[in-house]
PDB file of C-alpha atoms and ligand atoms in Angstrom:
ATOM      1  CA  MET A  30     -19.029  13.870  63.380  1.00 50.00           C
ATOM      2  CA  PRO A  31     -18.785  13.141  67.103  1.00 51.00           C
ATOM      3  CA  HIS A  32     -19.422  16.227  69.154  1.00 51.00           C
ATOM      4  CA  ASP A  33     -17.954  17.291  72.429  1.00 52.00           C
ATOM      5  CA  SER A  34     -20.308  16.696  75.316  1.00 51.00           C
ATOM      6  CA  SER A  35     -18.805  19.433  77.503  1.00 58.00           C
ATOM      7  CA  SER A  36     -20.395  22.889  77.768  1.00 63.00           C
ATOM      8  CA  SER A  37     -19.039  25.900  75.858  1.00 66.00           C
ATOM      9  CA  PRO A  38     -15.306  26.159  76.292  1.00 56.00           C
ATOM     10  CA  PRO A  39     -13.742  29.368  77.617  1.00 54.00           C
ATOM     11  CA  LEU A  40     -12.577  31.788  74.905  1.00 60.00           C
ATOM     12  CA  GLU A  41      -9.226  32.717  76.442  1.00 72.00           C
ATOM     13  CA  PRO A  42      -6.349  30.415  75.557  1.00 78.00           C
ATOM     14  CA  SER A  43      -5.887  28.262  78.621  1.00 91.00           C
ATOM     15  CA  LEU A  44      -4.902  24.778  79.655  1.00 94.00           C
ATOM     16  CA  GLU A  45      -8.629  24.150  80.178  1.00 93.00           C
ATOM     17  CA  LEU A  46      -9.422  25.113  76.581  1.00 94.00           C
ATOM     18  CA  TRP A  47      -6.493  23.149  75.146  1.00 96.00           C
ATOM     19  CA  THR A  48      -7.521  20.113  77.187  1.00 97.00           C
ATOM     20  CA  ALA A  49     -11.120  20.387  75.923  1.00 95.00           C
ATOM     21  CA  VAL A  50      -9.910  20.689  72.314  1.00 96.00           C
ATOM     22  CA  GLU A  51      -7.578  17.728  72.777  1.00 97.00           C
ATOM     23  CA  LYS A  52     -10.538  15.684  74.036  1.00 97.00           C
ATOM     24  CA  PHE A  53     -12.622  16.779  71.038  1.00 98.00           C
ATOM     25  CA  LEU A  54      -9.863  15.834  68.584  1.00 98.00           C
ATOM     26  CA  THR A  55      -9.228  12.511  70.296  1.00 98.00           C
ATOM     27  CA  ASN A  56     -12.934  11.634  70.186  1.00 97.00           C
ATOM     28  CA  ALA A  57     -13.154  12.673  66.550  1.00 98.00           C
ATOM     29  CA  LEU A  58      -9.960  11.105  65.208  1.00 98.00           C
ATOM     30  CA  VAL A  59      -8.412   8.480  67.483  1.00 98.00           C
ATOM     31  CA  ALA A  60     -10.428   5.257  67.619  1.00 97.00           C
ATOM     32  CA  PRO A  61     -10.652   3.524  70.997  1.00 97.00           C
ATOM     33  CA  ASP A  62      -8.029   0.787  71.204  1.00 97.00           C
ATOM     34  CA  PRO A  63      -7.895  -1.807  73.988  1.00 96.00           C
ATOM     35  CA  VAL A  64      -4.089  -2.016  74.012  1.00 96.00           C
ATOM     36  CA  LEU A  65      -3.237   1.692  73.843  1.00 97.00           C
ATOM     37  CA  ASP A  66      -6.104   2.693  76.158  1.00 96.00           C
ATOM     38  CA  GLY A  67      -4.978  -0.025  78.593  1.00 96.00           C
ATOM     39  CA  VAL A  68      -1.416   1.317  78.564  1.00 96.00           C
ATOM     40  CA  LEU A  69      -2.694   4.828  79.347  1.00 95.00           C
ATOM     41  CA  ALA A  70      -5.087   3.624  82.053  1.00 93.00           C
ATOM     42  CA  ALA A  71      -2.340   1.623  83.804  1.00 91.00           C
ATOM     43  CA  HIS A  72       0.003   4.587  83.390  1.00 92.00           C
ATOM     44  CA  ALA A  73      -2.497   6.968  85.009  1.00 90.00           C
ATOM     45  CA  LYS A  74      -2.771   4.690  88.054  1.00 92.00           C
ATOM     46  CA  SER A  75       1.002   4.235  88.370  1.00 92.00           C
ATOM     47  CA  ASP A  76       3.755   6.393  89.836  1.00 92.00           C
ATOM     48  CA  LEU A  77       5.171   7.031  86.381  1.00 95.00           C
ATOM     49  CA  PRO A  78       5.378  10.697  85.396  1.00 96.00           C
ATOM     50  CA  PRO A  79       2.377  11.691  83.187  1.00 95.00           C
ATOM     51  CA  ILE A  80       4.548  12.700  80.253  1.00 97.00           C
ATOM     52  CA  ALA A  81       3.770  10.241  77.452  1.00 98.00           C
ATOM     53  CA  VAL A  82       2.695  11.786  74.172  1.00 98.00           C
ATOM     54  CA  THR A  83      -1.062  12.372  73.914  1.00 98.00           C
ATOM     55  CA  PRO A  84      -3.228  10.038  71.803  1.00 98.00           C
ATOM     56  CA  ALA A  85      -3.435  12.590  68.991  1.00 98.00           C
ATOM     57  CA  GLN A  86       0.355  13.046  69.079  1.00 98.00           C
ATOM     58  CA  GLY A  87       0.864   9.284  69.160  1.00 98.00           C
ATOM     59  CA  LYS A  88      -1.275   8.956  66.054  1.00 98.00           C
ATOM     60  CA  PHE A  89       0.704  11.793  64.467  1.00 98.00           C
ATOM     61  CA  LEU A  90       3.921   9.808  65.054  1.00 98.00           C
ATOM     62  CA  HIS A  91       2.238   6.684  63.674  1.00 98.00           C
ATOM     63  CA  LEU A  92       0.992   8.411  60.529  1.00 98.00           C
ATOM     64  CA  LEU A  93       4.354  10.089  59.932  1.00 98.00           C
ATOM     65  CA  ALA A  94       6.076   6.686  60.110  1.00 98.00           C
ATOM     66  CA  ARG A  95       3.528   5.247  57.669  1.00 98.00           C
ATOM     67  CA  ILE A  96       3.778   8.202  55.295  1.00 98.00           C
ATOM     68  CA  MET A  97       7.534   7.629  55.216  1.00 97.00           C
ATOM     69  CA  GLY A  98       7.242   3.855  54.922  1.00 98.00           C
ATOM     70  CA  ALA A  99       9.645   3.622  57.864  1.00 98.00           C
ATOM     71  CA  LYS A 100      11.145   0.160  58.376  1.00 98.00           C
ATOM     72  CA  GLN A 101      13.797   1.012  60.971  1.00 98.00           C
ATOM     73  CA  ILE A 102      12.851   3.349  63.816  1.00 98.00           C
ATOM     74  CA  LEU A 103      14.937   4.544  66.766  1.00 98.00           C
ATOM     75  CA  GLU A 104      13.375   6.081  69.881  1.00 98.00           C
ATOM     76  CA  ILE A 105      15.333   7.698  72.705  1.00 98.00           C
ATOM     77  CA  GLY A 106      13.181   7.735  75.872  1.00 98.00           C
ATOM     78  CA  THR A 107      10.680   4.861  76.258  1.00 98.00           C
ATOM     79  CA  LEU A 108       8.837   5.455  79.568  1.00 98.00           C
ATOM     80  CA  ALA A 109       5.937   2.910  79.459  1.00 98.00           C
ATOM     81  CA  GLY A 110       6.225   2.530  75.711  1.00 98.00           C
ATOM     82  CA  TYR A 111       3.083   4.428  74.680  1.00 98.00           C
ATOM     83  CA  SER A 112       4.756   6.369  71.857  1.00 98.00           C
ATOM     84  CA  THR A 113       6.788   3.231  71.076  1.00 98.00           C
ATOM     85  CA  ILE A 114       3.640   1.184  70.405  1.00 98.00           C
ATOM     86  CA  TRP A 115       2.145   3.871  68.154  1.00 98.00           C
ATOM     87  CA  LEU A 116       5.381   3.978  66.156  1.00 98.00           C
ATOM     88  CA  ALA A 117       5.928   0.207  66.020  1.00 98.00           C
ATOM     89  CA  ARG A 118       2.393  -0.327  64.732  1.00 98.00           C
ATOM     90  CA  ALA A 119       3.368   1.638  61.654  1.00 98.00           C
ATOM     91  CA  LEU A 120       6.095  -0.880  60.758  1.00 98.00           C
ATOM     92  CA  PRO A 121       5.758  -3.539  58.076  1.00 97.00           C
ATOM     93  CA  PRO A 122       6.186  -7.126  59.351  1.00 96.00           C
ATOM     94  CA  GLU A 123       9.939  -7.094  58.694  1.00 95.00           C
ATOM     95  CA  GLY A 124      10.369  -3.648  60.326  1.00 97.00           C
ATOM     96  CA  LYS A 125      12.162  -3.004  63.600  1.00 97.00           C
ATOM     97  CA  LEU A 126      12.115  -0.413  66.356  1.00 98.00           C
ATOM     98  CA  ILE A 127      14.862   0.120  68.905  1.00 98.00           C
ATOM     99  CA  THR A 128      13.986   2.130  72.012  1.00 98.00           C
ATOM    100  CA  LEU A 129      16.378   3.353  74.724  1.00 98.00           C
ATOM    101  CA  GLU A 130      15.474   3.687  78.419  1.00 98.00           C
ATOM    102  CA  PHE A 131      17.704   3.999  81.484  1.00 98.00           C
ATOM    103  CA  LYS A 132      15.184   3.425  84.300  1.00 98.00           C
ATOM    104  CA  ALA A 133      14.741  -0.277  85.085  1.00 97.00           C
ATOM    105  CA  GLU A 134      11.143   0.243  86.371  1.00 96.00           C
ATOM    106  CA  HIS A 135      10.145   2.007  83.151  1.00 97.00           C
ATOM    107  CA  ALA A 136      11.843  -0.655  81.028  1.00 97.00           C
ATOM    108  CA  ALA A 137      10.027  -3.472  82.854  1.00 97.00           C
ATOM    109  CA  ILE A 138       6.617  -1.838  82.436  1.00 97.00           C
ATOM    110  CA  ALA A 139       7.337  -1.054  78.787  1.00 97.00           C
ATOM    111  CA  ARG A 140       8.384  -4.661  78.061  1.00 97.00           C
ATOM    112  CA  GLY A 141       5.066  -5.895  79.523  1.00 97.00           C
ATOM    113  CA  ASN A 142       3.198  -3.412  77.350  1.00 97.00           C
ATOM    114  CA  PHE A 143       5.065  -4.546  74.210  1.00 98.00           C
ATOM    115  CA  GLN A 144       4.087  -8.156  74.998  1.00 97.00           C
ATOM    116  CA  ARG A 145       0.439  -7.194  75.447  1.00 97.00           C
ATOM    117  CA  ALA A 146       0.572  -5.233  72.183  1.00 97.00           C
ATOM    118  CA  GLY A 147       1.927  -8.297  70.356  1.00 97.00           C
ATOM    119  CA  LEU A 148       4.983  -6.275  69.359  1.00 98.00           C
ATOM    120  CA  ALA A 149       7.702  -7.907  71.453  1.00 96.00           C
ATOM    121  CA  LYS A 150       9.366  -9.374  68.360  1.00 96.00           C
ATOM    122  CA  GLN A 151       9.575  -6.064  66.526  1.00 97.00           C
ATOM    123  CA  ILE A 152      10.655  -3.853  69.442  1.00 98.00           C
ATOM    124  CA  GLU A 153      14.086  -4.076  71.043  1.00 98.00           C
ATOM    125  CA  LEU A 154      14.461  -2.152  74.295  1.00 98.00           C
ATOM    126  CA  LEU A 155      18.032  -1.334  75.286  1.00 98.00           C
ATOM    127  CA  GLU A 156      18.290  -0.585  78.975  1.00 98.00           C
ATOM    128  CA  GLY A 157      20.867   1.942  80.152  1.00 98.00           C
ATOM    129  CA  PRO A 158      21.840   5.582  79.674  1.00 98.00           C
ATOM    130  CA  ALA A 159      21.111   6.432  76.035  1.00 98.00           C
ATOM    131  CA  LEU A 160      24.567   7.907  75.519  1.00 98.00           C
ATOM    132  CA  GLU A 161      26.009   4.494  76.421  1.00 98.00           C
ATOM    133  CA  SER A 162      23.516   2.572  74.282  1.00 98.00           C
ATOM    134  CA  LEU A 163      23.918   4.721  71.159  1.00 98.00           C
ATOM    135  CA  PRO A 164      27.479   3.540  70.327  1.00 97.00           C
ATOM    136  CA  LYS A 165      26.213  -0.048  70.697  1.00 97.00           C
ATOM    137  CA  VAL A 166      23.292   0.706  68.387  1.00 97.00           C
ATOM    138  CA  ALA A 167      25.715   2.181  65.850  1.00 96.00           C
ATOM    139  CA  ALA A 168      27.941  -0.911  66.047  1.00 95.00           C
ATOM    140  CA  ALA A 169      25.082  -3.424  65.824  1.00 92.00           C
ATOM    141  CA  HIS A 170      23.012  -1.631  63.162  1.00 86.00           C
ATOM    142  CA  PRO A 171      25.164  -0.353  60.328  1.00 81.00           C
ATOM    143  CA  ALA A 172      22.010   0.331  58.259  1.00 87.00           C
ATOM    144  CA  PRO A 173      20.672   3.828  58.952  1.00 96.00           C
ATOM    145  CA  PHE A 174      17.343   4.506  60.638  1.00 98.00           C
ATOM    146  CA  ASP A 175      14.438   5.953  58.690  1.00 98.00           C
ATOM    147  CA  LEU A 176      12.844   7.788  61.619  1.00 98.00           C
ATOM    148  CA  ILE A 177      14.406   8.835  64.934  1.00 98.00           C
ATOM    149  CA  PHE A 178      12.261  10.133  67.816  1.00 99.00           C
ATOM    150  CA  ILE A 179      14.179  11.961  70.553  1.00 99.00           C
ATOM    151  CA  ASP A 180      12.163  12.188  73.793  1.00 98.00           C
ATOM    152  CA  ALA A 181      14.425  11.661  76.817  1.00 98.00           C
ATOM    153  CA  ASP A 182      16.477  13.987  79.058  1.00 98.00           C
ATOM    154  CA  LYS A 183      16.350  17.266  77.197  1.00 98.00           C
ATOM    155  CA  ASN A 184      19.742  18.476  78.491  1.00 98.00           C
ATOM    156  CA  ASN A 185      21.269  15.860  76.193  1.00 98.00           C
ATOM    157  CA  ASN A 186      19.267  16.906  73.116  1.00 98.00           C
ATOM    158  CA  PRO A 187      22.383  18.228  71.315  1.00 98.00           C
ATOM    159  CA  ARG A 188      24.212  14.906  71.920  1.00 98.00           C
ATOM    160  CA  TYR A 189      21.164  12.907  70.827  1.00 98.00           C
ATOM    161  CA  PHE A 190      20.806  15.006  67.691  1.00 98.00           C
ATOM    162  CA  GLU A 191      24.485  14.426  66.792  1.00 98.00           C
ATOM    163  CA  TRP A 192      23.976  10.684  67.279  1.00 98.00           C
ATOM    164  CA  ALA A 193      20.782  10.784  65.240  1.00 98.00           C
ATOM    165  CA  LEU A 194      22.701  12.399  62.374  1.00 98.00           C
ATOM    166  CA  LYS A 195      25.352   9.655  62.577  1.00 97.00           C
ATOM    167  CA  LEU A 196      22.633   7.005  62.377  1.00 98.00           C
ATOM    168  CA  SER A 197      20.849   8.692  59.435  1.00 98.00           C
ATOM    169  CA  ARG A 198      20.801   8.675  55.656  1.00 97.00           C
ATOM    170  CA  THR A 199      19.437  11.179  53.169  1.00 98.00           C
ATOM    171  CA  GLY A 200      15.691  11.249  53.836  1.00 98.00           C
ATOM    172  CA  THR A 201      15.807  10.235  57.497  1.00 98.00           C
ATOM    173  CA  VAL A 202      13.443  12.240  59.682  1.00 98.00           C
ATOM    174  CA  ILE A 203      14.585  13.298  63.156  1.00 98.00           C
ATOM    175  CA  LEU A 204      11.764  14.361  65.457  1.00 98.00           C
ATOM    176  CA  VAL A 205      12.371  15.941  68.884  1.00 98.00           C
ATOM    177  CA  ASP A 206       9.599  16.280  71.485  1.00 98.00           C
ATOM    178  CA  ASN A 207       9.089  19.112  73.989  1.00 98.00           C
ATOM    179  CA  VAL A 208      10.992  21.931  72.338  1.00 98.00           C
ATOM    180  CA  ILE A 209       8.842  24.837  73.601  1.00 98.00           C
ATOM    181  CA  ARG A 210       8.105  24.092  77.255  1.00 97.00           C
ATOM    182  CA  ASP A 211       5.431  26.742  77.873  1.00 95.00           C
ATOM    183  CA  GLY A 212       7.663  29.282  76.141  1.00 95.00           C
ATOM    184  CA  GLU A 213      10.595  28.791  78.520  1.00 96.00           C
ATOM    185  CA  ILE A 214      12.670  28.065  75.435  1.00 97.00           C
ATOM    186  CA  LEU A 215      12.796  31.866  74.898  1.00 96.00           C
ATOM    187  CA  ASP A 216      14.909  32.452  78.016  1.00 96.00           C
ATOM    188  CA  PRO A 217      18.631  32.555  77.170  1.00 97.00           C
ATOM    189  CA  ASP A 218      19.438  32.850  80.884  1.00 96.00           C
ATOM    190  CA  SER A 219      17.354  29.843  81.964  1.00 97.00           C
ATOM    191  CA  LYS A 220      19.041  27.865  84.730  1.00 96.00           C
ATOM    192  CA  ASP A 221      17.170  24.754  83.606  1.00 98.00           C
ATOM    193  CA  PRO A 222      19.620  22.378  81.880  1.00 98.00           C
ATOM    194  CA  ASP A 223      16.744  20.958  79.827  1.00 98.00           C
ATOM    195  CA  ILE A 224      16.008  24.403  78.404  1.00 98.00           C
ATOM    196  CA  GLN A 225      19.706  25.020  77.749  1.00 98.00           C
ATOM    197  CA  GLY A 226      19.936  21.632  76.020  1.00 98.00           C
ATOM    198  CA  THR A 227      17.013  22.374  73.744  1.00 98.00           C
ATOM    199  CA  ARG A 228      18.267  25.898  73.013  1.00 98.00           C
ATOM    200  CA  ALA A 229      21.593  24.317  72.012  1.00 98.00           C
ATOM    201  CA  LEU A 230      19.649  21.919  69.786  1.00 98.00           C
ATOM    202  CA  PHE A 231      18.052  24.877  67.951  1.00 98.00           C
ATOM    203  CA  GLU A 232      21.537  26.362  67.520  1.00 98.00           C
ATOM    204  CA  LEU A 233      22.692  23.078  65.950  1.00 98.00           C
ATOM    205  CA  LEU A 234      19.619  22.942  63.695  1.00 98.00           C
ATOM    206  CA  HIS A 235      20.237  26.545  62.640  1.00 98.00           C
ATOM    207  CA  ASN A 236      23.866  25.889  61.694  1.00 97.00           C
ATOM    208  CA  GLU A 237      23.704  22.314  60.397  1.00 97.00           C
ATOM    209  CA  PRO A 238      23.816  22.224  56.576  1.00 97.00           C
ATOM    210  CA  ARG A 239      22.996  18.492  56.536  1.00 97.00           C
ATOM    211  CA  VAL A 240      19.393  19.065  57.683  1.00 98.00           C
ATOM    212  CA  SER A 241      16.376  21.185  56.832  1.00 98.00           C
ATOM    213  CA  ALA A 242      14.319  21.744  59.970  1.00 98.00           C
ATOM    214  CA  THR A 243      11.141  23.274  61.314  1.00 98.00           C
ATOM    215  CA  ALA A 244       9.123  23.123  64.532  1.00 98.00           C
ATOM    216  CA  VAL A 245       5.422  22.591  65.191  1.00 97.00           C
ATOM    217  CA  PRO A 246       4.042  24.233  68.345  1.00 97.00           C
ATOM    218  CA  VAL A 247       1.351  22.258  70.145  1.00 97.00           C
ATOM    219  CA  ALA A 248      -1.085  23.363  72.855  1.00 97.00           C
ATOM    220  CA  ASP A 249      -2.926  20.583  74.647  1.00 97.00           C
ATOM    221  CA  SER A 250      -3.469  18.997  78.059  1.00 96.00           C
ATOM    222  CA  LYS A 251       0.313  18.898  78.524  1.00 96.00           C
ATOM    223  CA  GLY A 252       0.596  22.676  78.091  1.00 96.00           C
ATOM    224  CA  TYR A 253       2.211  24.740  75.347  1.00 96.00           C
ATOM    225  CA  ASP A 254       4.954  22.640  73.796  1.00 97.00           C
ATOM    226  CA  GLY A 255       5.831  21.125  70.448  1.00 98.00           C
ATOM    227  CA  PHE A 256       7.957  19.056  68.114  1.00 98.00           C
ATOM    228  CA  ALA A 257      11.040  19.940  66.111  1.00 98.00           C
ATOM    229  CA  LEU A 258      11.338  18.083  62.826  1.00 98.00           C
ATOM    230  CA  ALA A 259      14.514  17.758  60.783  1.00 98.00           C
ATOM    231  CA  LEU A 260      14.898  16.151  57.355  1.00 98.00           C
ATOM    232  CA  VAL A 261      18.388  14.813  56.689  1.00 98.00           C
ATOM    233  CA  LEU A 262      19.561  16.086  53.296  1.00 98.00           C
TER     234      LEU A 262
HETATM  235  N1  SAH B 325       8.468   8.598  74.587  1.00 85.20           N
HETATM  236  C1  SAH B 325       7.620   8.330  75.755  1.00 85.20           C
HETATM  237  C2  SAH B 325       7.923   9.302  76.874  1.00 85.20           C
HETATM  238  C3  SAH B 325       9.346   9.326  77.307  1.00 85.20           C
HETATM  239  S1  SAH B 325       9.559  10.205  78.819  1.00 85.20           S
HETATM  240  C4  SAH B 325       6.164   8.482  75.354  1.00 85.20           C
HETATM  241  O1  SAH B 325       5.834   9.537  74.777  1.00 85.20           O
HETATM  242  O2  SAH B 325       5.340   7.601  75.627  1.00 85.20           O
HETATM  243  C5  SAH B 325      11.290  10.238  78.922  1.00 85.20           C
HETATM  244  C6  SAH B 325      11.930   8.901  79.267  1.00 85.20           C
HETATM  245  O3  SAH B 325      13.336   9.047  79.056  1.00 85.20           O
HETATM  246  C7  SAH B 325      11.763   8.512  80.738  1.00 85.20           C
HETATM  247  O4  SAH B 325      11.255   7.200  80.846  1.00 85.20           O
HETATM  248  C8  SAH B 325      13.161   8.587  81.308  1.00 85.20           C
HETATM  249  O5  SAH B 325      13.434   7.601  82.284  1.00 85.20           O
HETATM  250  C9  SAH B 325      14.015   8.353  80.066  1.00 85.20           C
HETATM  251  N2  SAH B 325      15.368   8.898  80.173  1.00 85.20           N
HETATM  252  C10 SAH B 325      15.743  10.055  80.770  1.00 85.20           C
HETATM  253  N3  SAH B 325      17.061  10.218  80.677  1.00 85.20           N
HETATM  254  C11 SAH B 325      17.549   9.147  79.997  1.00 85.20           C
HETATM  255  C12 SAH B 325      18.852   8.743  79.583  1.00 85.20           C
HETATM  256  N4  SAH B 325      19.909   9.484  79.845  1.00 85.20           N
HETATM  257  N5  SAH B 325      18.973   7.590  78.916  1.00 85.20           N
HETATM  258  C13 SAH B 325      17.874   6.840  78.628  1.00 85.20           C
HETATM  259  N6  SAH B 325      16.639   7.168  79.004  1.00 85.20           N
HETATM  260  C14 SAH B 325      16.466   8.306  79.671  1.00 85.20           C
HETATM  261  C1  DHB B 326       8.489  16.148  80.302  1.00 85.20           C
HETATM  262  C2  DHB B 326       9.094  15.258  79.445  1.00 85.20           C
HETATM  263  C3  DHB B 326       8.463  14.876  78.283  1.00 85.20           C
HETATM  264  O1  DHB B 326       9.026  14.014  77.403  1.00 85.20           O
HETATM  265  C4  DHB B 326       7.206  15.370  77.984  1.00 85.20           C
HETATM  266  O2  DHB B 326       6.619  14.980  76.821  1.00 85.20           O
HETATM  267  C5  DHB B 326       6.589  16.262  78.845  1.00 85.20           C
HETATM  268  C6  DHB B 326       7.229  16.635  80.026  1.00 85.20           C
HETATM  269  C7  DHB B 326       9.187  16.549  81.548  1.00 85.20           C
HETATM  270  O3  DHB B 326      10.294  16.054  81.782  1.00 85.20           O
HETATM  271  O4  DHB B 326       8.639  17.357  82.274  1.00 85.20           O
HETATM  272 MG1   MG B 327       8.049  14.069  75.494  1.00 85.20          MG
END
């Protein structure tokens, strides 16, 4: 078992503790990988926001896709494609992943990363606002997706969830990132449209008979946050 080289962690829950535990888990469970580590290293040196999923979360997405035997994956929110690569690596050779990104700089960096990962043939990046791309995805891909990862502008989470349902079948898994936001999700009066969007998503999940949903809180170097997971019935 690899052990953490740092000194004793503080006992109070804190970003410092969560970061140390994340490091421990990454060392223990996520093997070094030239492609993924290269994507993160380039990301860290760039002006891109540091908001990709962590390595342990990326592997969680990857394992979930493998557990499900996902062949068709949809991602909303690409950034540099770190989560995209983890997910696409779970696909069988004939599998496909479509990812949606509206910032041209992010799309260009992501496309380079997909090339370097040897995944350019399996990943299709659609550039543009996701709400404009989704009708095109629906028209071009009548077959439903197996797994849908929503990780873009959180104010649109209710719209993305409705689209995800349209693009689903019984057994599709819809995963939504960043549904806790350091507990801000508790504030019904939040002026933050991202919080309001995610609160509206929970309202939809609560009332939607076509899904069974839960959420998994996460505390790590990115703070106190988490995933919502919905199974389409
Ligand atoms: N899934 C990535 C992180 C995505 S960050 C990972 O974990 O590695 C969110 C991304 O969504 C950003 O790149 C942002 O530009 C993009 N985005 C935000 N609003 C969008 C919109 N309306 N349409 C498409 N992409 C959007
Ligand atoms: C933010 C967005 C994310 O997708 C994430 O994982 C963390 C932070 C953000 O917009 O702050
Ligand atoms: Mg996210």
